[in-house]
Amino acid sequence: MERGEKGHRKGLWTEEEDRVLMDYIRLHGKGRWNRVAKVTGLKRCGKSCRLRWINYLSPSIKHGDFSEEEDDLIIRLHNLLGNRWSLIAGRVPGRTDNQVKNHWNTHLSKKLGIKRKQRTKLKAPSETLPPKGKGVENVSAPADTCFELPSDKKVGTGDQKYIDDGAQSEVGYFGLEEPIIVNEGYENPFWFTNDESNLSTPTLTQLLDQYSLDNLFWHGL
DNA sequence: AATTCCAGCAACCGCCAGAAG
DNA sequence: ACTTCTGGCGGTTGCTGGAAT
């Protein structure tokens, strides 16, 4: 077994280590992960303990295969949010961001024919992009900014929302009348509009209602 | 039966932000 | 105001087990 800094163990967790960590959490609760090693003698760094709990030991985690419904939900949420795995996982009961990310990369991306790393950036002003890694909220964009789409889709101006995920998809909100989500990297891109006559896909508004995503967007979609 | 290949997944890494001291 | 600690995030790595040869 490899050892890292300060003699911390690395690699797969043993049943005994799991038991020690569970006992610690039962006694002291979650948090203060760096204390685990000091209190229990467990030779794992705090980060590793936290991850083990969040991704495996927590009783709220659902183990086993993903259902069709979960797949569908993840695909739609990914379409909306891009690689914001924690946001997506937060709306898939019992699943962690790591589970969702792995499931996407190993199953769903293949299912959808998505090529990884294929990406053409929208030409959005950098100051309109929300910071990565901390969710998406309350990001202001100049009212007259304009995003250039890589396809023959519309180019919108006015109130806009841009979510940069650093990976495969782009989400743009072009004006108040017709929100558009564009997916790159999909062989068969699907996108949402607020066109109520289109019954083949849910409207963005419906999705936002269904998954309580409204807090992610401004201007009350 | 032995070896190689590869998909799946658990875990690690680096970075970042906010809280606490 | 500054430093340290803690936790959260997404990307990546590498181990494992099963399939293929």
PDB file of C-alpha atoms in Angstrom, chain A residues 45-200:
ATOM      1  CA  CYS A  45      -5.772  12.139   5.422  1.00  0.00           C
ATOM      2  CA  GLY A  46      -8.850  14.213   6.216  1.00  0.00           C
ATOM      3  CA  LYS A  47      -9.763  14.611   2.623  1.00  0.00           C
ATOM      4  CA  SER A  48      -9.730  10.902   2.039  1.00  0.00           C
ATOM      5  CA  CYS A  49     -11.973  10.331   5.077  1.00  0.00           C
ATOM      6  CA  ARG A  50     -14.435  12.948   3.933  1.00  0.00           C
ATOM      7  CA  LEU A  51     -14.591  11.486   0.448  1.00  0.00           C
ATOM      8  CA  ARG A  52     -15.018   7.955   1.759  1.00  0.00           C
ATOM      9  CA  TRP A  53     -17.958   9.057   3.872  1.00  0.00           C
ATOM     10  CA  ILE A  54     -19.589  11.192   1.203  1.00  0.00           C
ATOM     11  CA  ASN A  55     -19.148   8.735  -1.645  1.00  0.00           C
ATOM     12  CA  TYR A  56     -19.615   5.404   0.060  1.00  0.00           C
ATOM     13  CA  LEU A  57     -20.358   5.153   3.755  1.00  0.00           C
ATOM     14  CA  SER A  58     -23.112   7.704   4.187  1.00  0.00           C
ATOM     15  CA  PRO A  59     -26.430   5.891   4.767  1.00  0.00           C
ATOM     16  CA  SER A  60     -28.185   8.286   2.427  1.00  0.00           C
ATOM     17  CA  ILE A  61     -26.280   6.916  -0.553  1.00  0.00           C
ATOM     18  CA  LYS A  62     -28.021   4.616  -2.950  1.00  0.00           C
ATOM     19  CA  HIS A  63     -25.802   1.806  -4.200  1.00  0.00           C
ATOM     20  CA  GLY A  64     -26.370  -0.279  -7.283  1.00  0.00           C
ATOM     21  CA  ASP A  65     -27.333   0.339 -10.868  1.00  0.00           C
ATOM     22  CA  PHE A  66     -28.869   3.537 -12.115  1.00  0.00           C
ATOM     23  CA  SER A  67     -32.497   3.274 -13.175  1.00  0.00           C
ATOM     24  CA  GLU A  68     -33.884   4.471 -16.486  1.00  0.00           C
ATOM     25  CA  GLU A  69     -35.532   7.348 -14.658  1.00  0.00           C
ATOM     26  CA  GLU A  70     -32.242   8.376 -13.087  1.00  0.00           C
ATOM     27  CA  ASP A  71     -30.493   8.172 -16.447  1.00  0.00           C
ATOM     28  CA  ASP A  72     -33.128  10.345 -17.999  1.00  0.00           C
ATOM     29  CA  LEU A  73     -32.954  12.862 -15.195  1.00  0.00           C
ATOM     30  CA  ILE A  74     -29.167  13.051 -15.359  1.00  0.00           C
ATOM     31  CA  ILE A  75     -29.187  13.500 -19.122  1.00  0.00           C
ATOM     32  CA  ARG A  76     -31.649  16.350 -18.873  1.00  0.00           C
ATOM     33  CA  LEU A  77     -29.874  17.987 -15.985  1.00  0.00           C
ATOM     34  CA  HIS A  78     -26.533  17.660 -17.735  1.00  0.00           C
ATOM     35  CA  ASN A  79     -28.107  19.272 -20.714  1.00  0.00           C
ATOM     36  CA  LEU A  80     -29.120  22.153 -18.527  1.00  0.00           C
ATOM     37  CA  LEU A  81     -26.115  22.435 -16.273  1.00  0.00           C
ATOM     38  CA  GLY A  82     -23.170  20.898 -18.060  1.00  0.00           C
ATOM     39  CA  ASN A  83     -20.507  19.245 -15.926  1.00  0.00           C
ATOM     40  CA  ARG A  84     -21.800  20.707 -12.682  1.00  0.00           C
ATOM     41  CA  TRP A  85     -21.823  17.279 -11.111  1.00  0.00           C
ATOM     42  CA  SER A  86     -22.584  18.397  -7.594  1.00  0.00           C
ATOM     43  CA  LEU A  87     -25.578  20.390  -8.787  1.00  0.00           C
ATOM     44  CA  ILE A  88     -26.796  17.451 -10.822  1.00  0.00           C
ATOM     45  CA  ALA A  89     -26.225  14.987  -7.995  1.00  0.00           C
ATOM     46  CA  GLY A  90     -28.096  17.267  -5.644  1.00  0.00           C
ATOM     47  CA  ARG A  91     -31.191  16.633  -7.697  1.00  0.00           C
ATOM     48  CA  VAL A  92     -30.771  12.887  -8.091  1.00  0.00           C
ATOM     49  CA  PRO A  93     -31.784  11.451  -4.716  1.00  0.00           C
ATOM     50  CA  GLY A  94     -29.233   9.120  -3.148  1.00  0.00           C
ATOM     51  CA  ARG A  95     -26.544   9.671  -5.756  1.00  0.00           C
ATOM     52  CA  THR A  96     -23.246  11.472  -5.232  1.00  0.00           C
ATOM     53  CA  ASP A  97     -21.444  13.765  -7.610  1.00  0.00           C
ATOM     54  CA  ASN A  98     -18.769  11.109  -8.075  1.00  0.00           C
ATOM     55  CA  GLN A  99     -21.336   8.457  -8.915  1.00  0.00           C
ATOM     56  CA  VAL A 100     -23.080  10.720 -11.378  1.00  0.00           C
ATOM     57  CA  LYS A 101     -19.816  11.795 -12.968  1.00  0.00           C
ATOM     58  CA  ASN A 102     -18.587   8.216 -13.347  1.00  0.00           C
ATOM     59  CA  HIS A 103     -21.927   7.041 -14.659  1.00  0.00           C
ATOM     60  CA  TRP A 104     -21.984   9.832 -17.174  1.00  0.00           C
ATOM     61  CA  ASN A 105     -18.446   9.233 -18.379  1.00  0.00           C
ATOM     62  CA  THR A 106     -18.768   5.457 -18.627  1.00  0.00           C
ATOM     63  CA  HIS A 107     -22.361   4.942 -19.731  1.00  0.00           C
ATOM     64  CA  LEU A 108     -24.409   7.966 -20.643  1.00  0.00           C
ATOM     65  CA  SER A 109     -21.868   9.791 -22.780  1.00  0.00           C
ATOM     66  CA  LYS A 110     -21.495   6.662 -24.878  1.00  0.00           C
ATOM     67  CA  LYS A 111     -25.234   6.173 -25.009  1.00  0.00           C
ATOM     68  CA  LEU A 112     -25.634   9.684 -26.340  1.00  0.00           C
ATOM     69  CA  GLY A 113     -22.644   9.461 -28.645  1.00  0.00           C
ATOM     70  CA  ILE A 114     -20.859  12.281 -26.932  1.00  0.00           C
ATOM     71  CA  LYS A 115     -17.223  12.682 -27.736  1.00  0.00           C
ATOM     72  CA  ARG A 116     -15.247  13.859 -24.740  1.00  0.00           C
ATOM     73  CA  LYS A 117     -12.944  16.811 -25.016  1.00  0.00           C
ATOM     74  CA  GLN A 118     -14.692  18.031 -28.126  1.00  0.00           C
ATOM     75  CA  ARG A 119     -15.635  21.535 -27.453  1.00  0.00           C
ATOM     76  CA  THR A 120     -15.865  24.834 -29.171  1.00  0.00           C
ATOM     77  CA  LYS A 121     -16.183  27.691 -26.786  1.00  0.00           C
ATOM     78  CA  LEU A 122     -18.916  30.223 -27.126  1.00  0.00           C
ATOM     79  CA  LYS A 123     -17.376  33.575 -27.525  1.00  0.00           C
ATOM     80  CA  ALA A 124     -18.692  35.118 -24.387  1.00  0.00           C
ATOM     81  CA  PRO A 125     -16.951  37.906 -22.528  1.00  0.00           C
ATOM     82  CA  SER A 126     -14.983  36.303 -19.723  1.00  0.00           C
ATOM     83  CA  GLU A 127     -16.399  38.628 -17.108  1.00  0.00           C
ATOM     84  CA  THR A 128     -19.836  37.138 -17.710  1.00  0.00           C
ATOM     85  CA  LEU A 129     -18.723  33.685 -16.718  1.00  0.00           C
ATOM     86  CA  PRO A 130     -19.483  32.474 -13.228  1.00  0.00           C
ATOM     87  CA  PRO A 131     -16.599  31.101 -11.208  1.00  0.00           C
ATOM     88  CA  LYS A 132     -16.043  27.399 -11.608  1.00  0.00           C
ATOM     89  CA  GLY A 133     -16.524  24.961  -8.823  1.00  0.00           C
ATOM     90  CA  LYS A 134     -18.897  26.914  -6.673  1.00  0.00           C
ATOM     91  CA  GLY A 135     -22.230  26.511  -8.335  1.00  0.00           C
ATOM     92  CA  VAL A 136     -24.035  28.927 -10.544  1.00  0.00           C
ATOM     93  CA  GLU A 137     -25.866  31.849  -9.155  1.00  0.00           C
ATOM     94  CA  ASN A 138     -26.269  35.555  -9.307  1.00  0.00           C
ATOM     95  CA  VAL A 139     -23.931  36.187 -12.147  1.00  0.00           C
ATOM     96  CA  SER A 140     -24.538  39.420 -13.918  1.00  0.00           C
ATOM     97  CA  ALA A 141     -24.048  39.947 -17.609  1.00  0.00           C
ATOM     98  CA  PRO A 142     -24.066  43.172 -19.553  1.00  0.00           C
ATOM     99  CA  ALA A 143     -27.416  43.602 -21.252  1.00  0.00           C
ATOM    100  CA  ASP A 144     -25.929  44.187 -24.648  1.00  0.00           C
ATOM    101  CA  THR A 145     -23.526  41.284 -24.780  1.00  0.00           C
ATOM    102  CA  CYS A 146     -23.845  38.874 -27.640  1.00  0.00           C
ATOM    103  CA  PHE A 147     -22.946  35.205 -27.820  1.00  0.00           C
ATOM    104  CA  GLU A 148     -21.871  33.701 -31.066  1.00  0.00           C
ATOM    105  CA  LEU A 149     -23.201  30.210 -31.562  1.00  0.00           C
ATOM    106  CA  PRO A 150     -21.162  27.621 -33.390  1.00  0.00           C
ATOM    107  CA  SER A 151     -24.058  26.451 -35.506  1.00  0.00           C
ATOM    108  CA  ASP A 152     -26.865  27.997 -37.479  1.00  0.00           C
ATOM    109  CA  LYS A 153     -28.761  28.649 -34.284  1.00  0.00           C
ATOM    110  CA  LYS A 154     -29.812  32.077 -33.301  1.00  0.00           C
ATOM    111  CA  VAL A 155     -27.536  34.651 -31.875  1.00  0.00           C
ATOM    112  CA  GLY A 156     -29.223  36.441 -29.069  1.00  0.00           C
ATOM    113  CA  THR A 157     -28.767  39.683 -27.276  1.00  0.00           C
ATOM    114  CA  GLY A 158     -30.219  41.177 -24.156  1.00  0.00           C
ATOM    115  CA  ASP A 159     -30.621  39.386 -20.865  1.00  0.00           C
ATOM    116  CA  GLN A 160     -28.450  36.361 -21.021  1.00  0.00           C
ATOM    117  CA  LYS A 161     -27.206  33.567 -18.893  1.00  0.00           C
ATOM    118  CA  TYR A 162     -24.066  31.673 -19.543  1.00  0.00           C
ATOM    119  CA  ILE A 163     -22.933  28.617 -17.700  1.00  0.00           C
ATOM    120  CA  ASP A 164     -19.387  27.577 -18.298  1.00  0.00           C
ATOM    121  CA  ASP A 165     -18.815  23.992 -17.342  1.00  0.00           C
ATOM    122  CA  GLY A 166     -15.319  23.630 -18.634  1.00  0.00           C
ATOM    123  CA  ALA A 167     -16.283  20.615 -20.661  1.00  0.00           C
ATOM    124  CA  GLN A 168     -18.862  19.476 -23.123  1.00  0.00           C
ATOM    125  CA  SER A 169     -21.901  21.646 -23.066  1.00  0.00           C
ATOM    126  CA  GLU A 170     -22.900  25.227 -23.199  1.00  0.00           C
ATOM    127  CA  VAL A 171     -26.006  26.834 -21.896  1.00  0.00           C
ATOM    128  CA  GLY A 172     -27.117  30.166 -23.122  1.00  0.00           C
ATOM    129  CA  TYR A 173     -30.187  32.178 -22.405  1.00  0.00           C
ATOM    130  CA  PHE A 174     -30.899  34.534 -25.194  1.00  0.00           C
ATOM    131  CA  GLY A 175     -33.429  37.147 -24.376  1.00  0.00           C
ATOM    132  CA  LEU A 176     -36.587  36.785 -22.331  1.00  0.00           C
ATOM    133  CA  GLU A 177     -38.765  35.327 -25.064  1.00  0.00           C
ATOM    134  CA  GLU A 178     -36.939  32.222 -26.111  1.00  0.00           C
ATOM    135  CA  PRO A 179     -34.423  30.519 -23.856  1.00  0.00           C
ATOM    136  CA  ILE A 180     -32.205  28.187 -25.812  1.00  0.00           C
ATOM    137  CA  ILE A 181     -29.902  25.504 -24.600  1.00  0.00           C
ATOM    138  CA  VAL A 182     -27.346  24.383 -27.064  1.00  0.00           C
ATOM    139  CA  ASN A 183     -25.386  21.194 -26.678  1.00  0.00           C
ATOM    140  CA  GLU A 184     -22.106  20.694 -28.287  1.00  0.00           C
ATOM    141  CA  GLY A 185     -20.397  17.382 -28.608  1.00  0.00           C
ATOM    142  CA  TYR A 186     -23.679  15.559 -29.014  1.00  0.00           C
ATOM    143  CA  GLU A 187     -24.088  13.725 -32.266  1.00  0.00           C
ATOM    144  CA  ASN A 188     -27.769  14.423 -32.038  1.00  0.00           C
ATOM    145  CA  PRO A 189     -28.014  17.623 -30.086  1.00  0.00           C
ATOM    146  CA  PHE A 190     -31.228  18.243 -28.252  1.00  0.00           C
ATOM    147  CA  TRP A 191     -32.199  21.517 -26.807  1.00  0.00           C
ATOM    148  CA  PHE A 192     -35.049  23.128 -25.026  1.00  0.00           C
ATOM    149  CA  THR A 193     -37.147  26.109 -25.795  1.00  0.00           C
ATOM    150  CA  ASN A 194     -40.173  27.718 -24.239  1.00  0.00           C
ATOM    151  CA  ASP A 195     -42.238  26.770 -27.245  1.00  0.00           C
ATOM    152  CA  GLU A 196     -45.323  25.234 -25.598  1.00  0.00           C
ATOM    153  CA  SER A 197     -46.426  23.708 -28.891  1.00  0.00           C
ATOM    154  CA  ASN A 198     -43.369  21.515 -28.944  1.00  0.00           C
ATOM    155  CA  LEU A 199     -44.477  18.415 -27.056  1.00  0.00           C
ATOM    156  CA  SER A 200     -41.497  16.260 -27.841  1.00  0.00           C
TER     157      SER A 200
END
